[in-house]
PDB file of C-alpha atoms and ligand atoms in Angstrom:
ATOM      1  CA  UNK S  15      47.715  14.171   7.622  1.00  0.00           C
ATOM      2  CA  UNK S  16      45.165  16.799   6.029  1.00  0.00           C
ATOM      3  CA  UNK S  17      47.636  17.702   3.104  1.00  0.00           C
ATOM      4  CA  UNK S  18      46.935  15.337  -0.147  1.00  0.00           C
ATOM      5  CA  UNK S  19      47.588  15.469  -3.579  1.00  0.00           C
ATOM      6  CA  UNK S  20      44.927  15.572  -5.730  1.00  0.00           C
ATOM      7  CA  UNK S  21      44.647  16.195  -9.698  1.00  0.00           C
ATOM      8  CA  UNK S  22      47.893  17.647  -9.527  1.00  0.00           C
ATOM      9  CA  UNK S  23      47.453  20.259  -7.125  1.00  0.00           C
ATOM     10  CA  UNK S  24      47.981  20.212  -3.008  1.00  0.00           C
ATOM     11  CA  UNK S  25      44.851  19.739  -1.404  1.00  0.00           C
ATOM     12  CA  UNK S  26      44.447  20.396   1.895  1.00  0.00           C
ATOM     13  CA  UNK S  27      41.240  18.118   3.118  1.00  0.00           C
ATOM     14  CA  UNK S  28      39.077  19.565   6.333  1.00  0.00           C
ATOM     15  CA  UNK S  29      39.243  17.201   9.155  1.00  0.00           C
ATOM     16  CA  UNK S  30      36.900  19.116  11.431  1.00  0.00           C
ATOM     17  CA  UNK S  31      33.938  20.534   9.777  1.00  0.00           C
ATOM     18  CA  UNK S  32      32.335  23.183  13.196  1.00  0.00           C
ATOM     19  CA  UNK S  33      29.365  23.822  12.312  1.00  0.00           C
ATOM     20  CA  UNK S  34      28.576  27.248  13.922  1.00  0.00           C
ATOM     21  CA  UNK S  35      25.264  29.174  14.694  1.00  0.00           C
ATOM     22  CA  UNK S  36      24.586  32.450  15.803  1.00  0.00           C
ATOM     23  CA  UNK S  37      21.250  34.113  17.673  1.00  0.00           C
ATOM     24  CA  UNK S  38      21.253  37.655  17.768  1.00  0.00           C
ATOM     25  CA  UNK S  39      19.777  41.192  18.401  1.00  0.00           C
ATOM     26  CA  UNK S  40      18.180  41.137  14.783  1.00  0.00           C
ATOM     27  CA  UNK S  41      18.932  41.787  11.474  1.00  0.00           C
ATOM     28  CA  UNK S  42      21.599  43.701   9.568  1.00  0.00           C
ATOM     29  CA  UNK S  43      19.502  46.284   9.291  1.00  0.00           C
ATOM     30  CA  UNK S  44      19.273  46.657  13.260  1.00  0.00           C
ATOM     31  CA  UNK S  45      23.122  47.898  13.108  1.00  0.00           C
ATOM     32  CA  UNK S  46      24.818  47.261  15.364  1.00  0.00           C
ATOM     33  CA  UNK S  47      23.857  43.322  15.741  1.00  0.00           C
ATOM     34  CA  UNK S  48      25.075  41.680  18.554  1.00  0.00           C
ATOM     35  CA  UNK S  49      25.207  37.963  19.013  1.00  0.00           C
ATOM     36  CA  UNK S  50      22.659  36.650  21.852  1.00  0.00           C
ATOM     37  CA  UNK S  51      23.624  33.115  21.314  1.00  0.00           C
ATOM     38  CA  UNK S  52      26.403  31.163  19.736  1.00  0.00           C
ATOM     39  CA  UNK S  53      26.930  27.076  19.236  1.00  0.00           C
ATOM     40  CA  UNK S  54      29.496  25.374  18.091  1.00  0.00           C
ATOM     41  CA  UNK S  55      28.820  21.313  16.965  1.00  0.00           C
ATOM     42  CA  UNK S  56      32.199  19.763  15.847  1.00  0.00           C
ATOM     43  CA  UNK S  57      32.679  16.878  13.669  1.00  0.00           C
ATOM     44  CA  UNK S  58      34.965  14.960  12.001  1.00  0.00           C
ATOM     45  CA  UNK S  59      35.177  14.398   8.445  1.00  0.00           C
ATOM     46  CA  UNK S  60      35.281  10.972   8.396  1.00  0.00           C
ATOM     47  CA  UNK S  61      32.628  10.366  10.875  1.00  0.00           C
ATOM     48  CA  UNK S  62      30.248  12.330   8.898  1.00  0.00           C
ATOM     49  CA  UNK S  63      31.409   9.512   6.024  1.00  0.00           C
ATOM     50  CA  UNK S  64      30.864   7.043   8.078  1.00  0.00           C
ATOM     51  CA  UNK S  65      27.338   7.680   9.238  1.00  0.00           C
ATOM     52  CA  UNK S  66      26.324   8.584   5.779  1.00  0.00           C
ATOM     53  CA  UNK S  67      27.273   5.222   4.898  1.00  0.00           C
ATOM     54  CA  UNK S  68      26.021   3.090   7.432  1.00  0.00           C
ATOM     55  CA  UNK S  69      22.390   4.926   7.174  1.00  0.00           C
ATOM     56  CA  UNK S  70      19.137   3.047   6.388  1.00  0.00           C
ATOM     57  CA  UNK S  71      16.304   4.891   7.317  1.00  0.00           C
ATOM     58  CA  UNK S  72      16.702   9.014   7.846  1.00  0.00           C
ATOM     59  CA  UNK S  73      19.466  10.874   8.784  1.00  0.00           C
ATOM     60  CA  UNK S  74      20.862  12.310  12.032  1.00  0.00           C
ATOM     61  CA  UNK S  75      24.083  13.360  13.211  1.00  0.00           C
ATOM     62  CA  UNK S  76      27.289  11.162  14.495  1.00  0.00           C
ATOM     63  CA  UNK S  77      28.221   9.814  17.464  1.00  0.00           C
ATOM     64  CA  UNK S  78      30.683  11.676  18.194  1.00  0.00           C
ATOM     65  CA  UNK S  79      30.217  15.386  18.708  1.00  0.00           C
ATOM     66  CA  UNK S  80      31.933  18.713  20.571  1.00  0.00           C
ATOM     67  CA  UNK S  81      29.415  21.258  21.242  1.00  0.00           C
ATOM     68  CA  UNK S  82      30.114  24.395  22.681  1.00  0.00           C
ATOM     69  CA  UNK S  83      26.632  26.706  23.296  1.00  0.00           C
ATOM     70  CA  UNK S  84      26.507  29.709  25.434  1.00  0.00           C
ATOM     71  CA  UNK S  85      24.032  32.427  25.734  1.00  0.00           C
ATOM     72  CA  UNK S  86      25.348  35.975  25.885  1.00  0.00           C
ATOM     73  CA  UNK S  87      24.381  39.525  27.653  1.00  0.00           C
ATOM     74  CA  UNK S  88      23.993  41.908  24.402  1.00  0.00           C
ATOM     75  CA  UNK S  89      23.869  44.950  26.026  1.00  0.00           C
ATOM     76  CA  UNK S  90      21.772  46.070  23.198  1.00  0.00           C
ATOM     77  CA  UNK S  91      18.086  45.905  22.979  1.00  0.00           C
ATOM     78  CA  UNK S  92      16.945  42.636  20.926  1.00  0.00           C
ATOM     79  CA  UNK S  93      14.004  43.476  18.471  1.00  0.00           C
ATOM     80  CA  UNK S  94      10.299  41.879  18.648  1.00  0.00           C
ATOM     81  CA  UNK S  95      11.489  39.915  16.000  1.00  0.00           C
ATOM     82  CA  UNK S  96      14.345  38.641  17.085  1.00  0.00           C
ATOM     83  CA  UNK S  97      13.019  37.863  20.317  1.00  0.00           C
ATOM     84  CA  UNK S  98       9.534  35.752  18.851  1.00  0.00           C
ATOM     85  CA  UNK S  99      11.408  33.700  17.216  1.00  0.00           C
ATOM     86  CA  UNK S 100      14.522  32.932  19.614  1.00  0.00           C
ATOM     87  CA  UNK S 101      12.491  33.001  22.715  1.00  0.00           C
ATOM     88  CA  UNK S 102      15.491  35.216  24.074  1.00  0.00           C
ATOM     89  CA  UNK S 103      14.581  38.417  25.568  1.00  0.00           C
ATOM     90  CA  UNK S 104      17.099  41.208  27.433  1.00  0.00           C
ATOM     91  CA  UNK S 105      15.601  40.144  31.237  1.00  0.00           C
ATOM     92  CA  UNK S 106      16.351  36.848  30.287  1.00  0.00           C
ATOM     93  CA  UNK S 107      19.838  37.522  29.387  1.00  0.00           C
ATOM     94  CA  UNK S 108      20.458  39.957  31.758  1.00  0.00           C
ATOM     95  CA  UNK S 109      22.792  37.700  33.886  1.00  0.00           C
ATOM     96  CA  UNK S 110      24.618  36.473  30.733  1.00  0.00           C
ATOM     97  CA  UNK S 111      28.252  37.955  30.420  1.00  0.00           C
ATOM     98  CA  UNK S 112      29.036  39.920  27.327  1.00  0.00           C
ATOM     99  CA  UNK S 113      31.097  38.528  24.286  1.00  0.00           C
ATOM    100  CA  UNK S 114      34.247  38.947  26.347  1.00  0.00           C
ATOM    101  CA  UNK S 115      38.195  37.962  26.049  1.00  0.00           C
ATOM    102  CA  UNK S 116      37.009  34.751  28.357  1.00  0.00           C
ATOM    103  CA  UNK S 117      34.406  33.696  25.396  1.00  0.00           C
ATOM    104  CA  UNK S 118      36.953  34.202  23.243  1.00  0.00           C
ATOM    105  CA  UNK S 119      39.079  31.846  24.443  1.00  0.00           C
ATOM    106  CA  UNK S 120      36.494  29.153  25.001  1.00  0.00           C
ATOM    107  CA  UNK S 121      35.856  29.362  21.294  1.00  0.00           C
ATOM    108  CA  UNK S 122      39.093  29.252  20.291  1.00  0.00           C
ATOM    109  CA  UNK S 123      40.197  26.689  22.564  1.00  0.00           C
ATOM    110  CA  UNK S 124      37.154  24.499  21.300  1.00  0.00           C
ATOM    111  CA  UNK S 125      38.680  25.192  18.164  1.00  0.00           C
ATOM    112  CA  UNK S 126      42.078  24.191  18.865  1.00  0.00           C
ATOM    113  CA  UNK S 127      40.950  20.582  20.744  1.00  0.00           C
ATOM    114  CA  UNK S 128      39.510  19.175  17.293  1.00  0.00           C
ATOM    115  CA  UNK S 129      42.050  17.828  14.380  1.00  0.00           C
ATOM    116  CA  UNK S 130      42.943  20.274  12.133  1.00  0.00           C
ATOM    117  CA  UNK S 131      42.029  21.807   9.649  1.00  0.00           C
ATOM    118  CA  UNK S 132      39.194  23.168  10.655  1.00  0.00           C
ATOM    119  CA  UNK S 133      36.761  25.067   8.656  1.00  0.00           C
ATOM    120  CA  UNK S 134      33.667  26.779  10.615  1.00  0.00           C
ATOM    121  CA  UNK S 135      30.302  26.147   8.197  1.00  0.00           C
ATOM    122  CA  UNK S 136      27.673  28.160   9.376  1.00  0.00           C
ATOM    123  CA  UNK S 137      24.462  28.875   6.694  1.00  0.00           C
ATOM    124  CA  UNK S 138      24.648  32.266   5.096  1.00  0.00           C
ATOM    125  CA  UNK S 139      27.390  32.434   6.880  1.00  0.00           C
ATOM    126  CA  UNK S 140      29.562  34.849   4.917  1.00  0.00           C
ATOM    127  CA  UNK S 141      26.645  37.647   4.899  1.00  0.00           C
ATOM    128  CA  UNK S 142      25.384  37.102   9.079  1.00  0.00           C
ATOM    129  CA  UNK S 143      27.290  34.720  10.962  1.00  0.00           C
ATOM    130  CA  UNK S 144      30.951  35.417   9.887  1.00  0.00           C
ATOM    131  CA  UNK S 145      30.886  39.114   9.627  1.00  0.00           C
ATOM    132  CA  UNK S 146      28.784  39.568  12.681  1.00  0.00           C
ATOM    133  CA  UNK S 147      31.393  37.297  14.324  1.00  0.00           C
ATOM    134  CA  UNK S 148      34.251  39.011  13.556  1.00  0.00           C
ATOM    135  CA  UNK S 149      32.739  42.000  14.580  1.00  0.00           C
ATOM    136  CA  UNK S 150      32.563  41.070  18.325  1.00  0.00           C
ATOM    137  CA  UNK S 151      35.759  39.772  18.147  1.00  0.00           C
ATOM    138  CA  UNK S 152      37.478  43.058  16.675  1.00  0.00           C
ATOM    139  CA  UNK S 153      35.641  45.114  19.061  1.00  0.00           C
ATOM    140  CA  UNK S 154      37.600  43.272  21.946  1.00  0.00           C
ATOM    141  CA  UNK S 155      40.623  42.798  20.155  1.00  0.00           C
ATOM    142  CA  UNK S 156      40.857  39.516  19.615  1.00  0.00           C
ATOM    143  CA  UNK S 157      41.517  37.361  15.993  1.00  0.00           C
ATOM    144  CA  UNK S 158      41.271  33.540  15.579  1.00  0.00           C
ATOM    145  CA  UNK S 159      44.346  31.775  14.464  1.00  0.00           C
ATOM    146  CA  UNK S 160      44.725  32.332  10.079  1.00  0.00           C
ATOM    147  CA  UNK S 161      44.451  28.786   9.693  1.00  0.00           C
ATOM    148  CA  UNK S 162      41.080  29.148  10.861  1.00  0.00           C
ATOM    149  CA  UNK S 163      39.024  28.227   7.471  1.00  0.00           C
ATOM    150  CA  UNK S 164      35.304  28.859   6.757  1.00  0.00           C
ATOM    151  CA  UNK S 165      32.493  28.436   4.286  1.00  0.00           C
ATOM    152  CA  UNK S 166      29.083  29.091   3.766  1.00  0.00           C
ATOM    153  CA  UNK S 167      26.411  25.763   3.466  1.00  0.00           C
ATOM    154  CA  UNK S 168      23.900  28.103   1.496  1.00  0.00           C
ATOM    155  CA  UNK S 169      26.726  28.245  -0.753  1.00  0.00           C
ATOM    156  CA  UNK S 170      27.465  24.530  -1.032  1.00  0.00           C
ATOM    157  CA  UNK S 171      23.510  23.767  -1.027  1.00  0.00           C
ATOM    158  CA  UNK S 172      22.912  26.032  -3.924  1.00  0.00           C
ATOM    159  CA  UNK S 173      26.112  24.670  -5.602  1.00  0.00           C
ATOM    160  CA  UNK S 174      24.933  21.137  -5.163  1.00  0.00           C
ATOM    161  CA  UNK S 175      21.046  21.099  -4.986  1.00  0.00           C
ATOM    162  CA  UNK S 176      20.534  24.382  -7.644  1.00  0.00           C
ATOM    163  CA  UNK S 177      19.378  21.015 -10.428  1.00  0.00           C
ATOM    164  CA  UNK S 178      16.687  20.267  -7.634  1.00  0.00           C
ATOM    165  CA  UNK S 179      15.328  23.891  -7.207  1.00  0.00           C
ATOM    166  CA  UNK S 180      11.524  23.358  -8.263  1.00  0.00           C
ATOM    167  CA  UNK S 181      11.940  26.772  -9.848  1.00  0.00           C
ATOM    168  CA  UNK S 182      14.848  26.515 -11.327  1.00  0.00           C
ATOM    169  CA  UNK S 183      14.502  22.445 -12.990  1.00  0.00           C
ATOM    170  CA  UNK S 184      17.629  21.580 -14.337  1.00  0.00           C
ATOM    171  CA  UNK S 185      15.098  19.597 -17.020  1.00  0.00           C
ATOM    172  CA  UNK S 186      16.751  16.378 -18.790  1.00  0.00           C
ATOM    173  CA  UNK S 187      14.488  15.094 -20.994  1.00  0.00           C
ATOM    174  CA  UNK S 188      16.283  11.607 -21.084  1.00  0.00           C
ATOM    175  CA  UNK S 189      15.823  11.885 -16.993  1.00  0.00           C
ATOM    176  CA  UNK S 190      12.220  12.843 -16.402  1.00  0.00           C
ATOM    177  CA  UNK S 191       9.906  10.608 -14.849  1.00  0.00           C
ATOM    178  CA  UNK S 192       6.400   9.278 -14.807  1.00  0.00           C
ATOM    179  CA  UNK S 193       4.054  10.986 -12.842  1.00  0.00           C
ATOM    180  CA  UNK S 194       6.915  13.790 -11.010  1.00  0.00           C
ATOM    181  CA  UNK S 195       6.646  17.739 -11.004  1.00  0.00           C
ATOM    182  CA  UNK S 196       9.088  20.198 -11.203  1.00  0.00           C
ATOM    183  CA  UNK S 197      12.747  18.428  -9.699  1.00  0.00           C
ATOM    184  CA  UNK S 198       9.594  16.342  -9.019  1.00  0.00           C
ATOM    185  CA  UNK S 199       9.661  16.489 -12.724  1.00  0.00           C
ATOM    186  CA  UNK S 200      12.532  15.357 -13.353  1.00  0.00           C
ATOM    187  CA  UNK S 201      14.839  12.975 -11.893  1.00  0.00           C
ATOM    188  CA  UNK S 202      17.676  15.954 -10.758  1.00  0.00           C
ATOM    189  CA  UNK S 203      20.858  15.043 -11.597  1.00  0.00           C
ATOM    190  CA  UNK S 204      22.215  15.835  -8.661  1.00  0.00           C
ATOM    191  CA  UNK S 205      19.946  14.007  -6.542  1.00  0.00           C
ATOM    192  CA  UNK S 206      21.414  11.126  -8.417  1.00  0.00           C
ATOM    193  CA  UNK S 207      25.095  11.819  -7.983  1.00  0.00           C
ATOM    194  CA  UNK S 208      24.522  12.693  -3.923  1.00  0.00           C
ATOM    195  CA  UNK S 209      22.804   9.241  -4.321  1.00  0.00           C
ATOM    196  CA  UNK S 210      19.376  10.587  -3.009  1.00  0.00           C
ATOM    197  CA  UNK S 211      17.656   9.856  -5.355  1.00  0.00           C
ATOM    198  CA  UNK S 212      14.615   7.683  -4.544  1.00  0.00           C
ATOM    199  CA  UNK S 213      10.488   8.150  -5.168  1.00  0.00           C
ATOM    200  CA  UNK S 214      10.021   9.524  -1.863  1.00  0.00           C
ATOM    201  CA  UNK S 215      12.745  12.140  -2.166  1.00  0.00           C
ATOM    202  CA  UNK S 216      11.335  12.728  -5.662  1.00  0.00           C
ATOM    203  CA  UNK S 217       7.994  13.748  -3.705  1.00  0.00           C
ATOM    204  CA  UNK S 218       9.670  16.477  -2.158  1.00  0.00           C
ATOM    205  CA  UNK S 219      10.508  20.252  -3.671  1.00  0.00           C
ATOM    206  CA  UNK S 220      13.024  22.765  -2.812  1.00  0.00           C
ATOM    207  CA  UNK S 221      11.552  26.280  -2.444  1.00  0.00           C
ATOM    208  CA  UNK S 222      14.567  27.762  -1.026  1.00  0.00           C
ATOM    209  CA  UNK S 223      17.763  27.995   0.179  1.00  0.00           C
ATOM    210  CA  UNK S 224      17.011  28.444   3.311  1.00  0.00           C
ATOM    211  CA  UNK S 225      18.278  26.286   6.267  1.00  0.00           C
ATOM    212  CA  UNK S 226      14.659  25.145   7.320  1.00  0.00           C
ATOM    213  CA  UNK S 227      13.743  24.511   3.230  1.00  0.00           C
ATOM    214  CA  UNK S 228      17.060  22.480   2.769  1.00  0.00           C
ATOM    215  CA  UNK S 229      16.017  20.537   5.864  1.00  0.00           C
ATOM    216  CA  UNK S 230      12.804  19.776   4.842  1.00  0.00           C
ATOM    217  CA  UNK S 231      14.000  19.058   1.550  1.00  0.00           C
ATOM    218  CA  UNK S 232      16.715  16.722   1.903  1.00  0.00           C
ATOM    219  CA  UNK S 233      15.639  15.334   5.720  1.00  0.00           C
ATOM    220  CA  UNK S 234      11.670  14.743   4.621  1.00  0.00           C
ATOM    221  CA  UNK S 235      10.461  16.158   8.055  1.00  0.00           C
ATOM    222  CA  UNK S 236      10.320  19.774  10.149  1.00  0.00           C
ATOM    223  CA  UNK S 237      12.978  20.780  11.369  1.00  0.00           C
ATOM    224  CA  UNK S 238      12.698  21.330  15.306  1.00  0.00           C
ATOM    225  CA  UNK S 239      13.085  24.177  17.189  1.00  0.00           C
ATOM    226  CA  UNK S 240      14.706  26.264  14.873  1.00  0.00           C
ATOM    227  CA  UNK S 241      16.399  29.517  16.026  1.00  0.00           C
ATOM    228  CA  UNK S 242      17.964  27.887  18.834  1.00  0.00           C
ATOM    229  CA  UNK S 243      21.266  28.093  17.996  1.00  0.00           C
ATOM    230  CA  UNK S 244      22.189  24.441  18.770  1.00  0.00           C
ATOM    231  CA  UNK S 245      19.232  23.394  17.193  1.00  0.00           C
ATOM    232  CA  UNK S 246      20.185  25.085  13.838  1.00  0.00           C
ATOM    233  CA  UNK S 247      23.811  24.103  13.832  1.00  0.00           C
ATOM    234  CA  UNK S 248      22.415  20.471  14.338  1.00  0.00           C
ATOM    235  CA  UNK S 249      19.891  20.868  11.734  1.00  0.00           C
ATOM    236  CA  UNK S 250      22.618  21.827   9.576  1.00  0.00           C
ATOM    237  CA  UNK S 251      24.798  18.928  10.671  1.00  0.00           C
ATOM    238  CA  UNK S 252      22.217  16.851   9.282  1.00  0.00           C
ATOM    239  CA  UNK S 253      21.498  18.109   5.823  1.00  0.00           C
ATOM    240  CA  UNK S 254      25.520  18.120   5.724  1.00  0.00           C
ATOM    241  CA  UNK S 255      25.618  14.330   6.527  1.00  0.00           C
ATOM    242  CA  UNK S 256      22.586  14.007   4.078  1.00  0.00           C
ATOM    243  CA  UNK S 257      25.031  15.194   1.161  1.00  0.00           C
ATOM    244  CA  UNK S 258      28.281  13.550   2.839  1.00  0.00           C
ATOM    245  CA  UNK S 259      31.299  13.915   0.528  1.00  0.00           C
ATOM    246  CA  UNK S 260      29.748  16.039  -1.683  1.00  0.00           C
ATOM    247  CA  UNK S 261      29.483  18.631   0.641  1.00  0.00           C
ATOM    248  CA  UNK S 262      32.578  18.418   2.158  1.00  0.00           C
ATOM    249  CA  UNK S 263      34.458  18.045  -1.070  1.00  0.00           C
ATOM    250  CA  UNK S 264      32.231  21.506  -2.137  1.00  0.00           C
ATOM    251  CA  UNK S 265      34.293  23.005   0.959  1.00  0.00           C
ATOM    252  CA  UNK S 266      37.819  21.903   0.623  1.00  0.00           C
ATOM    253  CA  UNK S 267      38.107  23.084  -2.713  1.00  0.00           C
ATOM    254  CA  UNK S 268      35.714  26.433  -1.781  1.00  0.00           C
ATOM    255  CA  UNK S 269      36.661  27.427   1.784  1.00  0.00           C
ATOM    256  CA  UNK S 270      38.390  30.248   2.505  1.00  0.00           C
ATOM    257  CA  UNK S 271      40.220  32.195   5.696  1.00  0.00           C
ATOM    258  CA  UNK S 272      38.495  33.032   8.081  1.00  0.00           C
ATOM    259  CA  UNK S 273      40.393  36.058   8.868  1.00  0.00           C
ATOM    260  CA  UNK S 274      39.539  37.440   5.023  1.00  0.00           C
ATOM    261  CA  UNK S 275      36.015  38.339   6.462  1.00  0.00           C
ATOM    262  CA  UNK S 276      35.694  41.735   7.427  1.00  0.00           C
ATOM    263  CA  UNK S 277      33.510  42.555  10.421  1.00  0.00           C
ATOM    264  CA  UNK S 278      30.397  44.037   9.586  1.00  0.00           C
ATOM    265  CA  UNK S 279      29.408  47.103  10.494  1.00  0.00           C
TER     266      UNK S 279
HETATM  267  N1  DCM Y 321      16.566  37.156  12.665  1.00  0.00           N
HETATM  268  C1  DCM Y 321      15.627  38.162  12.717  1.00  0.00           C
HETATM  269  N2  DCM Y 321      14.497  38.068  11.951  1.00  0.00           N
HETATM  270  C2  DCM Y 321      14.290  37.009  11.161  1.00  0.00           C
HETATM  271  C3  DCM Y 321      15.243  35.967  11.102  1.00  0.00           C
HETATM  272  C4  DCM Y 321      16.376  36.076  11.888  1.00  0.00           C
HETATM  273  O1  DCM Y 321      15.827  39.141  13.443  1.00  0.00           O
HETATM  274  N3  DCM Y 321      13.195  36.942  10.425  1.00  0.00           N
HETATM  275  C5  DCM Y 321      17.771  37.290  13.485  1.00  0.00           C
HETATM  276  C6  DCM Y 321      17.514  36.828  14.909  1.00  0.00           C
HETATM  277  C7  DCM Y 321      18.130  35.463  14.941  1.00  0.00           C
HETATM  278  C8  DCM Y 321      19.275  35.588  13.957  1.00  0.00           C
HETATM  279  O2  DCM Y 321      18.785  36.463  12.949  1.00  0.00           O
HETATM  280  O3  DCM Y 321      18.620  35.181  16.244  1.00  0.00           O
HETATM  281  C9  DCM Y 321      19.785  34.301  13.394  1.00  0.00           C
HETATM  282  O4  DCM Y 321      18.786  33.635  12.651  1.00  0.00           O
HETATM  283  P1  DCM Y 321      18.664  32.059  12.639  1.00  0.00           P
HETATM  284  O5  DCM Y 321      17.927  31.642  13.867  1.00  0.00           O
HETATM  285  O6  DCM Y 321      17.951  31.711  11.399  1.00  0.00           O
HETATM  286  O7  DCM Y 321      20.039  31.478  12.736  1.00  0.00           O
HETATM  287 MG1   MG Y 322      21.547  30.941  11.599  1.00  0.00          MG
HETATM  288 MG1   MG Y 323      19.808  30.210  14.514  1.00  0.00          MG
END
């Protein structure tokens, strides 16, 4: 099914798209980071289509979800930091099993249950989430399957938004509009090919990358509880369905193994 020929070369299309968080101990910096939280939201492609389509007002998520969520024992202090923001301290975990062979197989069985391919997304995912994953997995000795794909959404949203950066105006002088600053300025090109463009979206400015400024940018609201890691991975389910198959078309043709990630640390 996923295999289709396109311009000439084989193409094979993601069919699951598993959107994947991670909470952890801190920051890279913090060596070693261990995960505190992870969540798993799967979807398939052509329900995110579909809901993109059928939409009206706003954007949520489809019907038809697999989540996986489960908190995990450290067994590593978690930093202020990383603890204000996740509302995840060590006493709280302290009853939580460690990332263990049994986790393991959860994940990969969750994995395994959705139509293939799969590709994980997960936002900055190839500098934190993937790395830090595949560190707890090496340390117990375990590998997902090499058809296991994955791909980074920062990537993808810089790829597709960079036109609607309000630093960065991608400024067509044939496209700018009365009364609009900065992508506000213009009408962004891109906005127009992920057909979002509309005055109220216009209103609206990119300051970052980042998964909350994406949300905001492309959703018109706060996100909610961020830094839960279901939250997140639902957040980014939306702003995903917000740029339908221009996202997902961004991540056939730019996903890679997930096996090619080396652990960090
Ligand atoms: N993190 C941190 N300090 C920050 C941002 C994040 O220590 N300023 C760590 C703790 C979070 C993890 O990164 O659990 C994942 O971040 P996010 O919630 O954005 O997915
Ligand atoms: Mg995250
Ligand atoms: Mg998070």
């Amino acid at each position: 099914m996923g295999g289709v020929v396109q311009q000439g070369c084989v193409k094979n299309r993601i069919r699951s798209f598993v959107i994947l968080d991670l909470e952890t101990t801190g920051l890279p910096y913090d060596k070693p980071v261990k995960i505190t939280e992870i969540s798993m939201v799967a979807a398939l492609r052509e329900h995110i289509t579909e809901y993109r389509n059928g939409l009206i007002n706003g954007v949520a998520v489809p019907r038809v979800l697999s989540k996986l969520s489960i908190c995990i024992s450290p067994r590593r202090r978690i930093s202020k930091r990383a603890s204000d923001i996740t509302h995840l301290t060590n006493e709280l975990l302290e009853h939580q099993n460690p990332f263990d062979e049994h986790l393991f197989n959860m994940l990969n069985g969750f994995m395994k249950r959705v139509p293939q391919p799969v590709c994980i997304i997960a936002h900055n995912g190839l500098r934190f989430d993937f790395p830090i994953l595949q560190a707890e997995l090496f340390k117990i000795g375990k590998a997902f399957p090499d058809h296991i794909m994955c791909a980074d959404s920062l990537c993808g949203f810089r790829n597709l938004l960079q036109a609607c950066k309000s630093t960065t105006p991608e400024v067509d002088t044939s496209e700018i509009t009365e009364g609009k600053r900065g992508c506000l300025n213009v009408s962004c090109p891109t906005q127009k090919r992920l057909n979002l463009l509309s005055k109220e979206k216009l209103q609206n400015t990119l300051s970052s990358f980042k998964l909350d400024d994406v949300y905001r940018f492309l959703l018109k609201r706060d996100p909610v509880n961020s830094h839960y890691a279901e939250n997140d991975a639902l957040n980014l389910l939306e702003c995903i369905v917000a740029l339908g198959n221009g996202f997902m078309e961004w991540a056939d043709e730019n996903a890679i193994q997930f096996n090619s990630i080396k652990e960090m640390g």
